[in-house]
Coordinates of C-alpha atoms in Angstrom, one line a residue:
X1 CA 12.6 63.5 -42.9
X2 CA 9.3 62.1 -43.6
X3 CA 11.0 58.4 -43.1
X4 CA 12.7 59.7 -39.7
X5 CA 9.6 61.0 -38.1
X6 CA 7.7 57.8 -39.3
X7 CA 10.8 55.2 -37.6
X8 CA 10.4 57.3 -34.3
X9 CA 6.7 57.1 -34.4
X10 CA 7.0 53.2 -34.3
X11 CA 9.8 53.1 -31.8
X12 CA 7.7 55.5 -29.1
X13 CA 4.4 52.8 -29.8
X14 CA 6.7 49.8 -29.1
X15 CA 8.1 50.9 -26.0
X16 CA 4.2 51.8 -25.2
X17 CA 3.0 48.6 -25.7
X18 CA 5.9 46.3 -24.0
X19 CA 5.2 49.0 -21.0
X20 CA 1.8 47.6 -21.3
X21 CA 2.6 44.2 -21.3
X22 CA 5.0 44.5 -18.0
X23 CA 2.0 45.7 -16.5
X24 CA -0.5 43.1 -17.1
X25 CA 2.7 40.4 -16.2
X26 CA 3.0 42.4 -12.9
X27 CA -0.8 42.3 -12.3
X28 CA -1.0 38.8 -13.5
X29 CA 1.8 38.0 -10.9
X30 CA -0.3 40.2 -8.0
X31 CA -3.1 38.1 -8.9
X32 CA -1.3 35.0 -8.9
X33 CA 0.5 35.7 -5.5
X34 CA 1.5 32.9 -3.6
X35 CA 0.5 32.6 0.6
X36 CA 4.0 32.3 2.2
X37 CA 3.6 32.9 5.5
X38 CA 6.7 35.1 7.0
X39 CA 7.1 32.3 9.7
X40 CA 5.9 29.5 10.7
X41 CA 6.5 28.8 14.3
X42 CA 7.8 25.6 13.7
X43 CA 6.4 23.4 11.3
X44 CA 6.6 24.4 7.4
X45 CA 3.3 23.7 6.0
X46 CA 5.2 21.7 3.1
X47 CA 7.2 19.3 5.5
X48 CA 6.2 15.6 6.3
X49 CA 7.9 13.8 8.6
X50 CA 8.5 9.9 7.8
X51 CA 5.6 7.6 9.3
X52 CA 5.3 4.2 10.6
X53 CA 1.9 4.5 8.8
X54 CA 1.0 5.0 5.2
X55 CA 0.1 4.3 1.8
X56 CA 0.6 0.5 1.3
X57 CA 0.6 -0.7 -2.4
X58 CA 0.6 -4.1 -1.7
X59 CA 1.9 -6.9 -3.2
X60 CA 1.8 -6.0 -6.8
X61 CA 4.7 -4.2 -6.8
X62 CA 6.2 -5.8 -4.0
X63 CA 6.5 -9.2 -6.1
X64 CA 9.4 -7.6 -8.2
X65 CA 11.4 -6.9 -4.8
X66 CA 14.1 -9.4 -4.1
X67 CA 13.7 -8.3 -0.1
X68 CA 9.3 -8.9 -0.2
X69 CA 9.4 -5.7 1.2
X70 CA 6.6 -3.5 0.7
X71 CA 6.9 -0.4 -1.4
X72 CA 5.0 3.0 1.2
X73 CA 5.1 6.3 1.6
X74 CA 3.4 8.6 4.5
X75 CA 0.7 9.6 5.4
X76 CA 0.4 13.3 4.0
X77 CA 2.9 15.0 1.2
X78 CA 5.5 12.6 0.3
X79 CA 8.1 14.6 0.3
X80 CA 10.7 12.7 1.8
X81 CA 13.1 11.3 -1.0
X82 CA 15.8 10.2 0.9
X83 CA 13.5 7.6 3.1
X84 CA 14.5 3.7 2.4
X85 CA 11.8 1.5 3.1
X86 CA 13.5 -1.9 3.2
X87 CA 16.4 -1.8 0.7
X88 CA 18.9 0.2 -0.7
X89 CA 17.2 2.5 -2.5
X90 CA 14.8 5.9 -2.1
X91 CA 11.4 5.8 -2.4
X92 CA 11.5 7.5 -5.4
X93 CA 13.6 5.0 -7.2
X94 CA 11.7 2.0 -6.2
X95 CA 8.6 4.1 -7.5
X96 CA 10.5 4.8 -10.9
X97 CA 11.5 1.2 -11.1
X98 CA 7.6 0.6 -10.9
X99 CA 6.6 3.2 -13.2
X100 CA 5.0 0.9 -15.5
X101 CA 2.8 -0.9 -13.0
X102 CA 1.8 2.5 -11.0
X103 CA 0.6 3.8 -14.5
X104 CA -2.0 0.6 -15.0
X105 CA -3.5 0.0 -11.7
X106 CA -4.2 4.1 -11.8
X107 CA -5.7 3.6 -14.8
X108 CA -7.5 0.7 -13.4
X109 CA -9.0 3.2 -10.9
X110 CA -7.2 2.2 -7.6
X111 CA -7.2 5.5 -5.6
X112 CA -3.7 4.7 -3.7
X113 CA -2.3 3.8 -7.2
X114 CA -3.4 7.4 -8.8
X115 CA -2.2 8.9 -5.3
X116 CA 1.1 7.6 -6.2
X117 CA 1.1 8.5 -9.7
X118 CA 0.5 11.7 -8.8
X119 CA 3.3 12.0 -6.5
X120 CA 6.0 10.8 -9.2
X121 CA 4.5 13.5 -11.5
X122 CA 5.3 15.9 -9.0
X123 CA 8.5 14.8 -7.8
X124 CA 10.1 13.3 -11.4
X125 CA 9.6 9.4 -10.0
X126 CA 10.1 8.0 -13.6
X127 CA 8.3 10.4 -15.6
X128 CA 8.6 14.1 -16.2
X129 CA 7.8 16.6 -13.2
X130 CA 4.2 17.9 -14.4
X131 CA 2.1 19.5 -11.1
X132 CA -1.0 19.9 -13.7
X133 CA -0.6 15.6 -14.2
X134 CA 0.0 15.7 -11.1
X135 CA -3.1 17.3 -9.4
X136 CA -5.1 15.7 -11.8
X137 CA -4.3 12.4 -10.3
X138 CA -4.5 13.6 -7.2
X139 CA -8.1 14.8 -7.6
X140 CA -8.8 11.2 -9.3
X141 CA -7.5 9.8 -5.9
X142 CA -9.2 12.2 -3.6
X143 CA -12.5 11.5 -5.7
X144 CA -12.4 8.2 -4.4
X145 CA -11.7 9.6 -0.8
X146 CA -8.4 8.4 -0.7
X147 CA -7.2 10.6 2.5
X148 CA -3.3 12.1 1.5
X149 CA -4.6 13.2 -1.7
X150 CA -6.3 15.7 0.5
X151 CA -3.7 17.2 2.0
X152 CA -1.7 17.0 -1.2
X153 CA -4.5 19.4 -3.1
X154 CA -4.5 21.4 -0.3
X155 CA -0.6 22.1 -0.7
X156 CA -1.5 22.5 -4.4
X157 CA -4.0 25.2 -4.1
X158 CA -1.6 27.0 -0.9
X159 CA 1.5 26.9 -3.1
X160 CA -0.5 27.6 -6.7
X161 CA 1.0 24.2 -8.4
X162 CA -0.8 23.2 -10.9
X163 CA -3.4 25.4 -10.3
X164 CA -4.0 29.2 -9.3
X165 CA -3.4 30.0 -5.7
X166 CA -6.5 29.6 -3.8
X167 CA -6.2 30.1 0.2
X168 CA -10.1 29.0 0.1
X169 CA -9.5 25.9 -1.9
X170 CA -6.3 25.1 0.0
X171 CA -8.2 25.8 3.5
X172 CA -11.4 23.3 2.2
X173 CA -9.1 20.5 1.0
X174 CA -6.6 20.1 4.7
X175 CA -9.9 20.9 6.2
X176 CA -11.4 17.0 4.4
X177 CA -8.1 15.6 4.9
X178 CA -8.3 16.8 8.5
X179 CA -11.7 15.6 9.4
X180 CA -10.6 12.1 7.2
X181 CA -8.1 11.4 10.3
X182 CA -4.9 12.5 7.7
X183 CA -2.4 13.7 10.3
X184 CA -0.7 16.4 8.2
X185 CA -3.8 17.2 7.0
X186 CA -4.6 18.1 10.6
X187 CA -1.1 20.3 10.9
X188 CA -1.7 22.2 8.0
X189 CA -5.0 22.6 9.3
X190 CA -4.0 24.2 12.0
X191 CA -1.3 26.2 10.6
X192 CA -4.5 27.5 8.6
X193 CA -5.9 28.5 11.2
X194 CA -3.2 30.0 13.1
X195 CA -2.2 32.3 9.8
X196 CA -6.1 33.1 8.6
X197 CA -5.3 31.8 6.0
X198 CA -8.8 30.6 4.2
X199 CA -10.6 31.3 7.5
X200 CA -10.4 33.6 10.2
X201 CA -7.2 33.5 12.3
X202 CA -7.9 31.0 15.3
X203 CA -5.9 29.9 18.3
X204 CA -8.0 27.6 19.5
X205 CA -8.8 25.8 16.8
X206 CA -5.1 26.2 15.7
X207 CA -3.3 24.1 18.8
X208 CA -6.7 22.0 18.6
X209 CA -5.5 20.8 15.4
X210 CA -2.0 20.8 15.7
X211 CA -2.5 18.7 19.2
X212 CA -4.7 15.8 17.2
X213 CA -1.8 15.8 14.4
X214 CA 1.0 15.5 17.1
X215 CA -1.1 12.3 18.9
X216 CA -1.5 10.8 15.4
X217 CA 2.2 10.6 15.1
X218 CA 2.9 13.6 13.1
X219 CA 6.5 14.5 14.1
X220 CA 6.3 18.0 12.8
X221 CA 3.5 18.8 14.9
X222 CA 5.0 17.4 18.0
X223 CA 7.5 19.8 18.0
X224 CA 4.9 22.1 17.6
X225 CA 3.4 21.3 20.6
X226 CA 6.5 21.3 22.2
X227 CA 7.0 24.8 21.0
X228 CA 3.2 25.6 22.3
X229 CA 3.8 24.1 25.9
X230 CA 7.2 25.7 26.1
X231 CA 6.0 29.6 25.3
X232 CA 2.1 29.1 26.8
X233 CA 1.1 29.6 23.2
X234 CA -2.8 28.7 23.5
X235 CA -2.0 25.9 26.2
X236 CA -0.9 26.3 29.6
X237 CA 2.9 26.4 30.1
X238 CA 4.2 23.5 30.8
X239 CA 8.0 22.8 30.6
X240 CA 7.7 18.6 31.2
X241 CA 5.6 18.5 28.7
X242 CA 7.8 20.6 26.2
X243 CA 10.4 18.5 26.9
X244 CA 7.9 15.2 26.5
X245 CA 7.3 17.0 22.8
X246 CA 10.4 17.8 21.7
X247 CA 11.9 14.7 22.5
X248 CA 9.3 12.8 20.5
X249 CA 10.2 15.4 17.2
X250 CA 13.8 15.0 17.6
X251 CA 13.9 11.1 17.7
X252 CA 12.6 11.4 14.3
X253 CA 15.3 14.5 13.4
X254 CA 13.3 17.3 13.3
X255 CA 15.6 20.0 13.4
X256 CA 13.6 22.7 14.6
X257 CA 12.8 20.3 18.0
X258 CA 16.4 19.1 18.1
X259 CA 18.1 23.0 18.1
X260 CA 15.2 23.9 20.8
X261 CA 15.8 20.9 23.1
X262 CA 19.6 21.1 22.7
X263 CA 19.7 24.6 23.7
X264 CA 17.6 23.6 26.6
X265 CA 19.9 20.6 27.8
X266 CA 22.7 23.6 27.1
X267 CA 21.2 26.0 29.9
X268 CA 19.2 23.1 32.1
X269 CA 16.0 24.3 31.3
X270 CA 13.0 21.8 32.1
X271 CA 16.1 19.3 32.0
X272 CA 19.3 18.1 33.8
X273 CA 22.2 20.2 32.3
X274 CA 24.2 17.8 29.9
X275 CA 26.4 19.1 27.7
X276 CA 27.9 16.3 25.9
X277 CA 23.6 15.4 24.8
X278 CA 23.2 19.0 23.9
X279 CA 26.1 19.4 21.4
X280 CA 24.6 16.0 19.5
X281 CA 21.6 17.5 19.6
X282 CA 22.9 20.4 18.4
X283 CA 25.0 19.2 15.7
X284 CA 22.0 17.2 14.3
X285 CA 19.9 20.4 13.9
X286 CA 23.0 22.1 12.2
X287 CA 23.0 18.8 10.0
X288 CA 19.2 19.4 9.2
X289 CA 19.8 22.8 7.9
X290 CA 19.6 25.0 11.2
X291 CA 21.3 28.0 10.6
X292 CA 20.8 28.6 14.4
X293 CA 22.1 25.5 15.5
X294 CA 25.5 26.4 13.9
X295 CA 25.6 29.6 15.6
X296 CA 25.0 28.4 18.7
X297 CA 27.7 25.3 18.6
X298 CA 29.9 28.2 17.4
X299 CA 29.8 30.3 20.3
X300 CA 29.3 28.0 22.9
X301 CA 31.3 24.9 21.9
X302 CA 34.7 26.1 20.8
X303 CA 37.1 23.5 20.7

């Protein structure tokens, strides 16, 4: 009896302390919670579009390239694996081909070399994903005022890679990035500002952003301008230049600005009706991911 009593003693303080432990995991978790905004109005704060500008590494890794091209990647997150930049392979490859030589000029100290590293430690580009290597480069980089790496701690701090979640942190870092002339720096910036997140929520200062990003090139934030011209969102409405906006965002396949503008050619709005244009536009949204797009083609295109 003596035995039974002492086996259900030790069972009831088990069960006490792994209720315990959920606990401090669920208030570890709360603590820990990442910012994911419900929505965006149209450009993710993780997305970069490609860039006819960017990182250069020069001609010490380009020597091992058959083609002399140039191994980049764009200004802001790289993000974009797909991207060839001269020859038939992604970016990532030709960066995992190059491991070796990333690895020494970072550890030589140049800043666009560590901003690299860091990137193929977050993406896998010849070594193992590792966001705390990564940030750590990063910070090496951004140390040295190299301008991505700003943007690329901000995401860090916004997304809690590497590091605890910090809205602040993420808010201070796309704010440098920003203010360094980094064009999705600048989006993010004003995506900040347009959630609160790190600062006070900010119209103003949110399509101020968002309108420098778009006339540095930033495709993503074209389409948010697009979007802000289209609805009178902290600008005055004005369909032309929606159209202007859009157009710019879906010649370089954004397909939040290429659903919008083919729903637009669709119905005439701000445009001359054209079907056959809409339903490419269309189909290259659906193509993007656009769950929309595919609804629309679906109930307005049947074949």
């Amino acid at each position: 009896m003596k035995k039974l009593l002492f086996l259900c003693t030790m069972a009831l303080l088990m069960v006490a302390c792994g209720q315990k432990d959920n606990k401090n995991q669920e208030d570890t978790k709360k603590e820990e919670k990442v910012f994911n905004p419900p929505m965006v109005p149209v450009a993710p704060m993780t997305q970069v579009p490609p860039s006819s500008t960017g990182v250069s590494l020069g001609s010490d890794l380009s020597s091992a390239n058959s083609n002399g091209t140039v191994l980049k990647i764009e200004e802001g997150k790289p993000l974009d694996l797909s991207q060839l930049m001269g020859e038939r392979k992604s970016l990532g490859d030709q960066a995992a081909e190059r491991i070796d030589s990333i690895r020494y000029f970072a550890e030589q100290g140049k800043a666009d070399y560590q901003y690299l590293y860091g990137a193929c430690f977050e993406n896998g580009w010849g070594v193992d994903e590792d966001d705390a290597q990564a940030f750590v480069w990063y910070k090496k980089a951004a140390d040295q005022n190299q301008k991505a790496s700003y943007n690329s701690l901000g995401n860090f701090y916004r997304m809690g890679k590497g590091v605890k979640p910090d809205a602040n942190e993420a808010f201070k870092w796309f704010k440098l990035g920003a203010e360094a002339d980094d064009a999705q720096a600048m989006l993010n910036l004003g995506n900040c500002y347009y959630f609160g997140m790190g600062t006070e929520k900010d119209l103003d200062e949110a399509v101020k952003w968002w309108q420098q990003s778009a006339n540095g090139g930033n495709a993503y934030a074209q389409a948010q301008m697009g979007d802000c011209y289209l609805y009178g969102m902290g600008v005055e409405k004005d369909v032309e230049k929606a159209v202007e906006y859009l157009t710019q965002a879906a010649d370089h396949n954004v397909p939040g600005a290429q659903y919008r503008l083919g729903v637009m050619y669709y119905s005439g709005q701000g445009v001359k009706q054209d079907l056959t244009y809409s339903k490419l536009l269309l189909t290259k949204a659906r193509d993007g991911g656009m769950r929309e797009a595919q609804d629309f083609l679906d109930k307005n295109f049947k074949d």
